[in-house]
Coordinates of C-alpha atoms in Angstrom, one line a residue:
X250 CA 30.5 -17.7 -29.0
X251 CA 28.5 -19.7 -26.2
X252 CA 29.3 -23.5 -25.8
X253 CA 26.8 -25.9 -27.5
X254 CA 24.9 -27.7 -25.3
X255 CA 22.3 -30.1 -25.0
X256 CA 19.2 -28.4 -25.3
X257 CA 17.5 -29.8 -22.1
X258 CA 20.7 -29.6 -20.0
X259 CA 20.6 -25.6 -21.2
X260 CA 17.1 -25.3 -20.3
X261 CA 17.5 -27.1 -16.8
X262 CA 20.8 -24.9 -16.5
X263 CA 18.8 -21.6 -17.3
X264 CA 15.9 -22.6 -15.0
X265 CA 18.3 -23.3 -12.3
X266 CA 19.8 -20.0 -12.3
X267 CA 16.6 -18.5 -12.2
X268 CA 15.3 -20.2 -9.2
X269 CA 18.9 -19.4 -7.5
X270 CA 17.9 -15.5 -8.2
X271 CA 14.5 -16.1 -6.6
X272 CA 15.9 -17.8 -4.0
X273 CA 18.3 -14.8 -3.2
X274 CA 15.9 -12.1 -3.7
X275 CA 13.5 -13.9 -1.1
X276 CA 16.6 -14.5 1.9
X277 CA 17.5 -10.8 1.5
X278 CA 13.6 -9.8 1.7
X279 CA 13.2 -12.3 4.8
X280 CA 16.5 -11.2 6.6
X281 CA 15.4 -7.5 6.2
X282 CA 12.3 -8.0 7.6
X283 CA 13.0 -10.1 10.3
X284 CA 15.3 -7.3 11.4
X285 CA 12.4 -5.0 11.9
X286 CA 11.9 -6.5 15.5
X287 CA 15.6 -5.7 16.7
X288 CA 14.7 -1.5 15.2
X289 CA 11.4 -2.1 17.0
X290 CA 13.0 -3.3 20.3
X291 CA 15.6 -0.8 20.1
X292 CA 13.2 2.3 19.1
X293 CA 15.1 2.7 16.0
X294 CA 12.6 4.3 14.0
X295 CA 14.1 6.2 11.1
X296 CA 16.1 2.9 10.6
X297 CA 12.5 1.6 10.2
X298 CA 11.5 4.0 8.0
X299 CA 14.9 3.5 6.0
X300 CA 14.6 -0.2 5.7
X301 CA 10.8 -0.1 4.5
X302 CA 11.8 2.3 1.6
X303 CA 15.2 0.2 0.9
X304 CA 12.8 -3.1 0.9
X305 CA 10.7 -2.0 -2.0
X306 CA 13.8 -1.7 -4.3
X307 CA 15.1 -5.5 -3.7
X308 CA 13.0 -6.9 -6.2
X309 CA 13.7 -4.9 -8.9
X310 CA 17.6 -5.4 -8.4
X311 CA 17.3 -8.8 -8.0
X312 CA 15.7 -9.6 -11.6
X313 CA 18.3 -7.3 -13.0
X314 CA 20.9 -9.2 -11.5
X315 CA 19.5 -12.7 -12.9
X316 CA 18.8 -11.0 -16.3
X317 CA 22.3 -9.9 -16.7
X318 CA 23.4 -13.6 -15.5
X319 CA 21.4 -15.2 -17.6
X320 CA 22.3 -13.3 -20.4
X321 CA 26.0 -13.2 -19.7
X322 CA 26.8 -17.0 -18.8
X323 CA 23.6 -18.7 -21.3
X324 CA 23.0 -16.0 -24.0
X325 CA 19.8 -16.2 -22.8
X326 CA 18.8 -13.5 -25.1
X327 CA 19.6 -15.7 -28.5
X328 CA 18.1 -19.0 -27.4
X329 CA 15.0 -20.3 -29.5
X330 CA 11.7 -20.7 -27.9
X331 CA 12.1 -24.5 -27.6
X332 CA 14.8 -23.9 -25.2
X333 CA 12.1 -21.7 -23.4
X334 CA 9.7 -24.2 -23.5
X335 CA 11.8 -26.9 -21.7
X336 CA 13.3 -24.1 -19.4
X337 CA 9.4 -23.4 -17.7
X338 CA 9.2 -27.1 -17.5
X339 CA 12.5 -27.2 -15.8
X340 CA 11.2 -24.6 -14.0
X341 CA 7.9 -26.1 -12.8
X342 CA 9.6 -29.0 -11.5
X343 CA 12.0 -26.7 -9.4
X344 CA 8.9 -25.7 -7.7
X345 CA 7.8 -28.8 -6.1
X346 CA 8.0 -28.8 -2.4
X347 CA 9.1 -25.0 -2.9
X348 CA 7.9 -22.6 0.5
X349 CA 7.2 -19.7 -2.4
X350 CA 6.2 -21.3 -5.3
X351 CA 4.0 -18.1 -6.4
X352 CA 6.4 -15.8 -5.8
X353 CA 9.0 -17.8 -7.8
X354 CA 6.3 -18.0 -10.8
X355 CA 5.9 -14.4 -10.4
X356 CA 10.0 -13.9 -10.9
X357 CA 10.1 -16.2 -13.6
X358 CA 7.7 -14.1 -15.3
X359 CA 9.5 -10.6 -15.0
X360 CA 13.1 -12.1 -16.3
X361 CA 11.7 -13.2 -18.5
X362 CA 9.7 -10.6 -20.2
X363 CA 13.0 -8.5 -19.6
X364 CA 14.7 -11.2 -21.9
X365 CA 12.1 -12.3 -24.5
X366 CA 10.5 -9.5 -26.9
X367 CA 6.9 -8.5 -26.2
X368 CA 5.4 -10.8 -28.7
X369 CA 6.0 -13.4 -26.2
X370 CA 4.3 -11.9 -23.1
X371 CA 1.0 -13.5 -23.4
X372 CA 1.6 -16.9 -24.2
X373 CA 2.9 -19.9 -23.3
X374 CA 6.5 -18.8 -22.1
X375 CA 5.5 -17.0 -18.9
X376 CA 3.1 -18.3 -15.8
X377 CA -0.1 -16.6 -17.1
X378 CA -2.3 -18.8 -14.0
X379 CA -0.4 -20.5 -11.4
X380 CA 1.1 -23.8 -12.1
X381 CA 1.6 -24.8 -8.6
X382 CA -0.9 -24.8 -5.9
X383 CA 0.0 -23.1 -2.5
X384 CA -2.5 -25.0 -0.8
X385 CA -1.5 -26.6 2.8
X386 CA 2.4 -25.6 2.2
X387 CA 4.1 -26.3 5.5
X388 CA 7.9 -26.4 6.6
X389 CA 8.2 -29.9 7.8
X390 CA 11.6 -29.5 9.9
X391 CA 10.8 -30.1 13.5
X392 CA 12.4 -26.6 14.5
X393 CA 10.4 -24.9 12.0
X394 CA 8.2 -22.1 13.8
X395 CA 4.4 -22.8 12.9
X396 CA 2.4 -20.3 10.6
X397 CA 0.1 -19.8 13.5
X398 CA -0.1 -21.0 17.1
X399 CA -3.5 -22.3 19.0
X400 CA -4.1 -21.8 22.6
X401 CA -7.3 -23.7 24.3
X402 CA -8.3 -21.4 27.3
X403 CA -10.6 -23.1 30.1
X404 CA -13.1 -20.3 32.1
X405 CA -10.5 -20.5 34.6
X406 CA -7.3 -20.2 32.5
X407 CA -8.1 -17.1 30.0
X408 CA -6.1 -14.4 31.3
X409 CA -3.4 -17.2 31.7
X410 CA -3.2 -18.2 27.9
X411 CA -3.3 -14.4 27.1
X412 CA -0.3 -13.9 28.9
X413 CA 1.3 -16.8 27.4
X414 CA 0.6 -16.0 23.8
X415 CA 2.0 -12.3 24.5
X416 CA 5.2 -14.2 26.1
X417 CA 5.4 -16.8 22.9
X418 CA 6.0 -13.3 20.8
X419 CA 9.5 -13.2 22.1
X420 CA 10.2 -9.5 22.1
X421 CA 13.4 -9.1 23.9
X422 CA 11.9 -6.1 25.6
X423 CA 9.9 -6.1 29.0
X424 CA 6.3 -5.0 29.2
X425 CA 5.5 -2.0 31.5
X426 CA 3.1 -4.2 32.8
X427 CA 2.4 -7.2 31.3
X428 CA -0.5 -9.0 33.6
X429 CA -2.3 -5.8 33.3
X430 CA -2.1 -5.3 29.6
X431 CA -3.2 -9.4 29.6
X432 CA -6.1 -8.4 31.8
X433 CA -7.1 -5.4 29.5
X434 CA -6.9 -7.3 26.1
X435 CA -8.9 -10.4 28.1
X436 CA -11.8 -7.6 29.3
X437 CA -12.0 -6.4 25.4
X438 CA -12.0 -9.9 24.3
X439 CA -14.7 -11.3 26.6
X440 CA -17.5 -8.5 25.0
X441 CA -17.5 -11.0 22.0
X442 CA -17.8 -14.1 23.9
X443 CA -18.9 -14.0 27.3
X444 CA -22.7 -13.6 26.3
X445 CA -22.4 -17.1 24.9
X446 CA -21.4 -20.5 25.7
X447 CA -17.9 -21.8 25.6
X448 CA -18.3 -24.4 22.7
X449 CA -15.5 -27.6 22.6
X450 CA -13.6 -26.0 20.2
X451 CA -12.8 -22.5 22.0
X452 CA -9.4 -21.3 20.8
X453 CA -7.1 -18.6 20.2
X454 CA -5.5 -19.0 17.0
X455 CA -2.1 -16.4 16.7
X456 CA 0.1 -15.8 13.9
X457 CA 3.6 -16.5 15.0
X458 CA 4.8 -13.6 13.1
X459 CA 4.2 -9.8 14.5
X460 CA 3.5 -7.3 12.0
X461 CA 6.1 -4.6 12.2
X462 CA 4.9 -0.9 10.9
X463 CA 6.2 2.5 11.8
X464 CA 6.5 2.7 15.6
X465 CA 4.4 -0.2 16.2
X466 CA 4.2 -4.2 16.7
X467 CA 0.6 -5.9 16.0
X468 CA -0.3 -9.1 17.3
X469 CA -2.8 -10.6 14.7
X470 CA -5.1 -13.5 15.3
X471 CA -8.6 -14.8 15.9
X472 CA -11.1 -16.2 18.6
X473 CA -12.8 -19.4 17.7
X474 CA -16.0 -20.6 19.4
X475 CA -18.4 -23.2 17.6
X476 CA -19.2 -21.6 14.4
X477 CA -18.0 -17.9 15.2
X478 CA -14.7 -16.2 14.7
X479 CA -13.9 -13.3 16.1
X480 CA -10.7 -11.6 14.5
X481 CA -8.4 -9.3 16.7
X482 CA -5.5 -7.1 16.2
X483 CA -3.3 -5.9 19.3
X484 CA -0.9 -2.8 18.7
X485 CA 1.9 -2.9 21.0
X486 CA 3.8 0.4 21.4
X487 CA 6.7 1.8 23.8
X488 CA 6.2 3.9 26.5
X489 CA 8.3 6.9 27.1
X490 CA 10.5 5.1 30.0
X491 CA 11.2 2.2 26.9
X492 CA 8.8 -0.5 28.1
X493 CA 6.0 -2.2 26.0
X494 CA 2.4 -1.7 26.7
X495 CA -0.6 -3.0 24.6
X496 CA -1.8 0.1 23.4
X497 CA -5.9 -0.9 22.3
X498 CA -7.7 -4.1 21.3
X499 CA -9.0 -4.1 18.0
X500 CA -12.0 -6.2 16.7
X501 CA -14.1 -7.6 13.7
X502 CA -13.2 -7.3 9.9
X503 CA -13.8 -3.8 9.2
X504 CA -11.4 -2.7 12.4
X505 CA -8.3 -5.3 10.5
X506 CA -9.4 -3.4 6.8
X507 CA -8.4 -0.2 8.2
X508 CA -5.2 -1.6 9.7
X509 CA -4.7 -3.4 6.5
X510 CA -5.6 -0.6 4.5
X511 CA -4.5 0.1 0.6
X512 CA -3.3 4.0 2.2
X513 CA -1.1 2.4 4.6
X514 CA 2.6 1.7 4.2
X515 CA 3.3 -2.1 4.1
X516 CA 4.2 -4.4 7.3
X517 CA 7.6 -6.1 8.0
X518 CA 6.8 -9.8 8.8
X519 CA 9.0 -12.9 9.1
X520 CA 7.4 -15.4 7.0
X521 CA 8.8 -18.5 5.4
X522 CA 5.3 -19.4 3.7
X523 CA 3.6 -16.1 2.7
X524 CA 0.9 -17.8 1.2
X525 CA 0.2 -19.6 4.4
X526 CA -0.2 -15.9 6.0
X527 CA -2.6 -14.7 3.5
X528 CA -4.6 -17.4 3.9
X529 CA -4.9 -17.1 7.4
X530 CA -5.3 -13.4 6.9
X531 CA -8.1 -13.8 4.1
X532 CA -10.1 -15.9 7.0
X533 CA -10.2 -12.7 9.2
X534 CA -10.9 -10.3 6.2
X535 CA -12.3 -12.5 3.2
X536 CA -13.9 -9.2 1.1
X537 CA -10.2 -8.0 0.9
X538 CA -8.6 -9.2 -2.4
X539 CA -5.6 -11.6 -1.9
X540 CA -3.8 -9.3 -4.1
X541 CA -4.3 -6.5 -1.6
X542 CA -2.6 -8.9 1.4
X543 CA 0.4 -9.4 -0.5
X544 CA 1.0 -5.9 -0.9
X545 CA 0.3 -5.2 2.7
X546 CA 3.0 -7.8 3.5
X547 CA 5.5 -6.3 0.9
X548 CA 5.1 -8.1 -1.5
X549 CA 4.2 -5.8 -4.4
X550 CA 4.7 -7.8 -7.5
X551 CA 3.2 -10.6 -6.3
X552 CA 0.1 -8.4 -5.5
X553 CA 0.3 -7.2 -8.7
X554 CA 0.3 -10.1 -10.8
X555 CA -2.7 -11.2 -9.0
X556 CA -4.3 -8.0 -9.6
X557 CA -4.0 -8.3 -13.3
X558 CA -5.4 -11.8 -13.0
X559 CA -8.5 -10.7 -11.6
X560 CA -8.4 -8.0 -13.7
X561 CA -8.6 -10.2 -16.8
X562 CA -10.9 -12.4 -15.0
X563 CA -13.0 -9.3 -14.3
X564 CA -12.8 -8.4 -18.1
X565 CA -14.1 -11.9 -19.6
X566 CA -17.3 -11.7 -17.4
X567 CA -18.4 -8.1 -17.9
X568 CA -19.5 -6.3 -21.1
X569 CA -19.6 -2.4 -20.0
X570 CA -16.5 0.0 -21.2
X571 CA -14.2 2.1 -20.2
X572 CA -15.0 5.6 -19.7
X573 CA -13.6 9.4 -18.7
X574 CA -14.1 8.9 -14.9
X575 CA -16.6 11.6 -13.3
X576 CA -15.7 14.2 -11.3
X577 CA -13.5 17.2 -12.0
X578 CA -10.5 17.0 -14.6
X579 CA -7.2 17.1 -13.6
X580 CA -4.6 19.7 -15.1
X581 CA -1.9 16.7 -15.2
X582 CA -3.5 13.3 -15.0
X583 CA -6.1 11.6 -17.6
X584 CA -8.7 9.2 -15.6
X585 CA -10.7 6.9 -16.7
X586 CA -12.4 3.6 -15.3
X587 CA -14.4 0.7 -15.8
X588 CA -17.9 1.4 -14.1
X589 CA -18.0 -2.1 -12.8
X590 CA -14.4 -2.6 -11.6
X591 CA -13.6 -0.6 -8.7
X592 CA -10.1 1.0 -9.8
X593 CA -9.4 4.1 -11.8
X594 CA -6.6 4.2 -14.3
X595 CA -4.7 7.3 -14.7
X596 CA -2.5 8.2 -17.6
X597 CA 0.0 11.3 -17.4
X598 CA -0.8 14.0 -19.9
X599 CA 1.5 15.2 -22.6
X600 CA 1.4 18.8 -21.6
X601 CA -0.4 20.8 -18.9
X602 CA -1.2 24.6 -18.2
X603 CA 0.9 27.3 -17.5
X604 CA 0.3 26.9 -13.9
X605 CA 1.5 23.7 -13.5
X606 CA 5.5 23.7 -13.9
X607 CA 6.3 20.1 -14.3
X608 CA 7.4 17.4 -16.4
X609 CA 6.5 13.7 -16.8
X610 CA 9.7 12.6 -15.0
X611 CA 9.1 15.1 -12.3
X612 CA 5.3 13.2 -11.8
X613 CA 6.4 9.6 -11.8
X614 CA 9.2 10.7 -9.1
X615 CA 6.2 12.0 -6.8
X616 CA 4.2 8.8 -7.2
X617 CA 7.3 7.1 -6.5
X618 CA 8.3 9.0 -3.4
X619 CA 4.5 8.2 -2.3
X620 CA 5.5 4.4 -2.9
X621 CA 8.2 4.5 -0.8
X622 CA 7.0 6.5 2.1
X623 CA 5.1 5.3 5.1
X624 CA 1.6 6.6 3.6
X625 CA -0.4 6.8 7.2
X626 CA -3.6 5.6 5.8
X627 CA -3.8 8.9 4.2
X628 CA -2.1 8.4 0.8
X629 CA -3.6 5.9 -2.2
X630 CA -1.2 3.0 -3.2
X631 CA -0.7 2.8 -6.7
X632 CA 0.3 -0.2 -9.0
X633 CA 2.5 1.1 -12.0
X634 CA 2.1 -0.9 -15.1
X635 CA 4.1 -0.4 -18.8
X636 CA 2.6 -1.4 -22.4
X637 CA -0.7 -2.8 -20.9
X638 CA -3.2 -3.8 -23.7
X639 CA -7.0 -3.3 -23.6
X640 CA -9.3 -4.6 -26.3
X641 CA -10.3 -1.2 -28.1
X642 CA -14.0 -2.4 -28.1
X643 CA -14.2 -1.8 -24.4
X644 CA -13.2 1.8 -24.8
X645 CA -15.9 4.7 -25.7
X646 CA -15.3 6.8 -28.2
X647 CA -14.9 9.9 -26.3
X648 CA -12.4 8.0 -23.9
X649 CA -10.4 7.0 -27.0
X650 CA -10.3 10.9 -28.2
X651 CA -9.8 12.2 -25.0
X652 CA -6.4 10.1 -24.6
X653 CA -5.3 11.0 -28.2
X654 CA -5.9 14.9 -27.4
X655 CA -4.2 14.8 -24.0
X656 CA -1.9 11.7 -24.3
X657 CA -0.9 10.7 -27.5
X658 CA 2.4 9.6 -26.8
X659 CA 1.0 7.3 -24.6
X660 CA -1.4 5.8 -26.7
X661 CA -0.9 3.0 -29.7
X662 CA -3.7 1.1 -31.5
X663 CA -2.9 -1.7 -33.3
X664 CA -3.0 -5.5 -33.9
X665 CA -0.2 -6.1 -32.1
X666 CA -0.3 -9.7 -31.8
X667 CA -1.3 -10.3 -35.1
X668 CA -4.3 -12.0 -34.2
X669 CA -7.1 -9.7 -35.6
X670 CA -8.1 -8.2 -32.3
X671 CA -7.4 -4.9 -32.4
X672 CA -5.9 -3.4 -28.9
X673 CA -5.3 -0.2 -27.0
X674 CA -2.1 0.1 -25.7
X675 CA -1.3 2.5 -23.0
X676 CA 2.7 3.1 -22.4
X677 CA 2.4 3.9 -18.9
X678 CA -0.2 4.0 -16.6
X679 CA -1.3 4.0 -12.9
X680 CA -4.1 2.3 -11.1
X681 CA -5.5 3.2 -7.7
X682 CA -8.7 2.1 -5.6
X683 CA -11.7 4.2 -6.7
X684 CA -13.0 6.5 -3.9
X685 CA -15.7 9.4 -4.2
X686 CA -14.1 12.4 -4.6
X687 CA -14.5 14.6 -1.4
X688 CA -16.3 17.6 -3.4
X689 CA -18.8 15.2 -4.9
X690 CA -19.6 13.6 -1.6
X691 CA -19.8 16.8 0.9
X692 CA -22.2 18.1 -2.2
X693 CA -24.2 15.1 -1.9
X694 CA -24.3 15.5 2.1
X695 CA -25.4 19.4 1.9
X696 CA -28.2 18.6 -0.9
X697 CA -29.7 15.6 1.6
X698 CA -29.2 18.1 4.7
X699 CA -26.9 15.7 6.3
X700 CA -25.3 18.5 8.9
X701 CA -23.9 15.0 10.8
X702 CA -22.4 13.8 7.6
X703 CA -20.8 17.3 6.7
X704 CA -19.2 17.8 10.2
X705 CA -17.8 14.4 9.9
X706 CA -16.2 15.1 6.4
X707 CA -14.7 18.3 7.2
X708 CA -13.1 16.9 10.6
X709 CA -11.8 14.0 8.7
X710 CA -10.5 16.3 5.9
X711 CA -8.8 18.3 8.8
X712 CA -7.6 14.8 10.2
X713 CA -6.4 13.5 7.1
X714 CA -4.0 16.9 6.7
X715 CA -2.8 16.5 10.3
X716 CA -1.8 12.9 9.7
X717 CA 0.2 14.1 6.4
X718 CA 1.9 16.7 8.3
X719 CA 3.2 14.4 11.3
X720 CA 4.5 12.0 7.8
X721 CA 6.8 14.8 6.9
X722 CA 4.0 15.4 3.8
X723 CA 2.9 18.6 2.7
X724 CA 0.0 17.8 0.1
X725 CA 0.5 20.9 -2.4
X726 CA -2.9 21.3 -4.0
X727 CA -5.3 20.6 -1.1
X728 CA -8.4 21.3 -3.1
X729 CA -11.3 18.8 -1.9
X730 CA -11.1 17.2 -5.0
X731 CA -8.1 15.7 -4.6
X732 CA -9.3 13.8 -1.7
X733 CA -11.5 10.7 -1.7
X734 CA -13.8 9.0 1.3
X735 CA -13.6 5.3 1.4
X736 CA -16.4 2.9 2.4
X737 CA -15.3 3.5 6.0
X738 CA -15.5 7.0 5.9
X739 CA -11.8 7.8 5.8
X740 CA -10.6 10.8 4.0
X741 CA -7.4 9.8 1.7
X742 CA -5.2 12.3 -0.3
X743 CA -4.7 10.6 -4.3
X744 CA -3.2 13.7 -6.2
X745 CA 0.9 13.6 -5.7
X746 CA 1.9 16.1 -8.2
X747 CA 2.6 18.8 -6.4
X748 CA 3.6 16.7 -3.4
X749 CA 6.9 17.7 -1.0
X750 CA 8.2 17.1 2.3
X751 CA 7.0 19.2 5.0
X752 CA 11.2 19.7 5.6
X753 CA 11.5 20.8 2.1
X754 CA 8.8 23.7 2.7
X755 CA 9.3 27.1 4.1
X756 CA 6.3 28.0 6.2
X757 CA 5.7 31.9 6.0
X758 CA 3.2 34.3 7.2
X759 CA 1.9 36.9 4.7
X760 CA 3.8 40.3 5.7
X761 CA 1.8 43.3 6.6
X762 CA 1.2 45.3 3.5
X763 CA 3.3 47.9 3.5
X764 CA 0.6 50.6 2.1
X765 CA -3.0 50.9 1.8
X766 CA -2.8 50.6 -1.8
X767 CA -1.2 47.0 -1.1
X768 CA -3.9 46.4 1.3
X769 CA -6.5 46.9 -1.6
X770 CA -4.5 45.1 -4.2
X771 CA -5.7 42.0 -5.7
X772 CA -2.2 41.3 -6.3
X773 CA 0.5 40.0 -4.2
X774 CA 2.9 42.8 -2.7
X775 CA 5.3 40.4 -1.1
X776 CA 7.9 38.0 -2.4
X777 CA 7.5 34.3 -2.8
X778 CA 10.3 31.8 -3.4
X779 CA 10.3 28.6 -4.3
X780 CA 8.9 26.1 -1.4
X781 CA 7.2 29.3 0.4
X782 CA 3.9 27.8 1.8
X783 CA 1.1 30.6 3.6
X784 CA -0.9 28.5 5.3
X785 CA -3.5 31.5 6.1
X786 CA -4.2 32.1 2.3
X787 CA -6.1 28.0 2.2
X788 CA -8.8 29.8 4.0
X789 CA -10.5 31.4 0.4
X790 CA -9.9 28.4 -1.3
X791 CA -11.3 25.7 1.1
X792 CA -13.7 27.4 3.2
X793 CA -16.0 29.4 0.8
X794 CA -19.2 27.8 2.7
X795 CA -20.2 29.2 5.8
X796 CA -20.9 25.4 7.3
X797 CA -17.6 24.0 6.4
X798 CA -15.8 27.2 7.5
X799 CA -17.6 26.7 10.8
X800 CA -16.9 23.4 11.6
X801 CA -13.4 23.8 10.2
X802 CA -12.3 26.7 12.6
X803 CA -13.7 24.8 15.1
X804 CA -11.6 21.9 14.8
X805 CA -8.8 22.8 12.5
X806 CA -7.9 26.6 12.6
X807 CA -4.4 25.5 13.2
X808 CA -3.9 24.7 9.8
X809 CA -4.3 28.2 8.8
X810 CA -1.6 29.2 10.8
X811 CA 2.2 29.0 9.6
X812 CA 3.4 28.4 13.6
X813 CA 1.7 24.7 13.6
X814 CA 3.4 24.0 10.3
X815 CA 7.0 25.2 11.0
X816 CA 6.9 23.7 14.5
X817 CA 5.8 20.2 13.0
X818 CA 8.6 21.0 10.4
X819 CA 11.8 21.6 13.2
X820 CA 10.6 18.4 14.9
X821 CA 10.9 16.2 12.0
X822 CA 14.1 17.8 11.1
X823 CA 15.3 17.2 14.3
X824 CA 14.5 13.3 13.8
X825 CA 11.2 13.3 15.6
X826 CA 8.8 10.3 14.4
X827 CA 5.4 11.6 15.5
X828 CA 2.6 8.5 16.3
X829 CA -0.2 8.3 13.7
X830 CA -2.5 5.3 15.0
X831 CA -4.6 3.4 12.5
X832 CA -7.4 3.7 14.9
X833 CA -9.2 5.9 17.0
X834 CA -7.8 7.0 20.0
X835 CA -10.5 6.4 22.3
X836 CA -9.5 2.8 21.3
X837 CA -6.3 3.3 23.4
X838 CA -6.7 1.1 26.9
X839 CA -4.7 3.8 28.7
X840 CA -3.4 7.4 28.2
X841 CA 0.3 6.2 27.8
X842 CA 3.3 8.7 27.4
X843 CA 4.8 7.2 24.3
X844 CA 8.6 7.4 23.3

């Protein structure tokens, strides 16, 4: 038995315990993010990758801790709804002057929905809409680091100001030649303002926190001149001597959209006020949804919350219906979409053809592997939802029949909330950015006789595979249909059920035939063990078209050679981390030998 308390006192105690749980979560999250600078400075690349993976688990662990505390100390799972109404009101009071109120609201939702029954998910006991504004939040402490710094160069002090904002980053490793790098950066910047008059408000605005990912640290900011604003990002890397170099200068929204792509791993950034970072980043990339900025900053649950709010808003303002997604149907995933919404929904089927030796749990583990891995711009990020409801009248009958046929265990159709509205409830689904399947894109290029588009597509396809190899990923099924192309022309992989680590594969050459009968036989005459891969056999499946084959062999013939794959496997197993650049190599300032 729990001691009887006044409802208000009990409600406040529960709200305070929930806020304590969130504050602990964000303190640990921020501490791990801040340590990224030390790992970068000491070139601890494997430690950086490990921290990226482990940080993803922080949120769920803290939610679980908080749920257990609330049940143990307050009997939260037995409290009546009038207590929970007061809990939320007290919690809103605790959000006043909080520096991460939007994240704390999402934490409240996560904890509450673990404790309350599903019937209460969509009512007043959670934050369906934000209760506290994130506009103009600032840390008023005198010692607090501002979200961004402003620099006001004149015609004669430009290089000095570039030098100053690079020095203000606080990196504790010397640059190879900081004066040289500042000059290179300024030279690249001048192409964006040298031909126009410098206005009274001419300035550089630079985010105070560095963005760490893989082997790089990125300075992010913008040039302001009159009404013109030019976003920029500067990647900082280590050269082979352990000194720092500014490797390139990226400018404009498109360059930054690629850097912050949904197909890349999250950044580690030390942020006191994440909403202020998101607001600044949105000024650089206004086409990118806020949800994706939170995802890019490692705050996936907040990204998921905002995505769902955007989705509900889209549903209120649209009338088209969910349909079976166009393209070749997958053997493992059932895919559907809403034509007016730029995402696809994927449900794991209940059964698979004999050649797919897998289970639902194995498939979910593959998607988790991708979530935790460095996606190097070549694997689409996914949002994972459970028990998600849709209005039945927004589904085509053909789609309902398809789900009933291939994934009946994942489907429920009912008036679950008792309000007379029939819902389609999916037990589990993945949601990811819609892309044009590569086989369709390639066929369109052939139909249009667009040789340049064909060449770009084939070269990009090979580049995508090589980037995945560098990240220790073997895609498994490399058919064109399992890749998509983004609006920036980047090829991205999105079929994960056969994905493996390169280091778990055994790359072999096809043995010479023992007899003439072996050579003429359509059957395999040699032993094939689990995880054996024969790269030279890829050609017949991928390169049937002579034009495709010509381009592929010119640029990526090494992908058909077991030695290419085996050499990468051996270097990765020895602890080497390959460089994978989120920009073209011709954008680099100098040909540094990188660490």
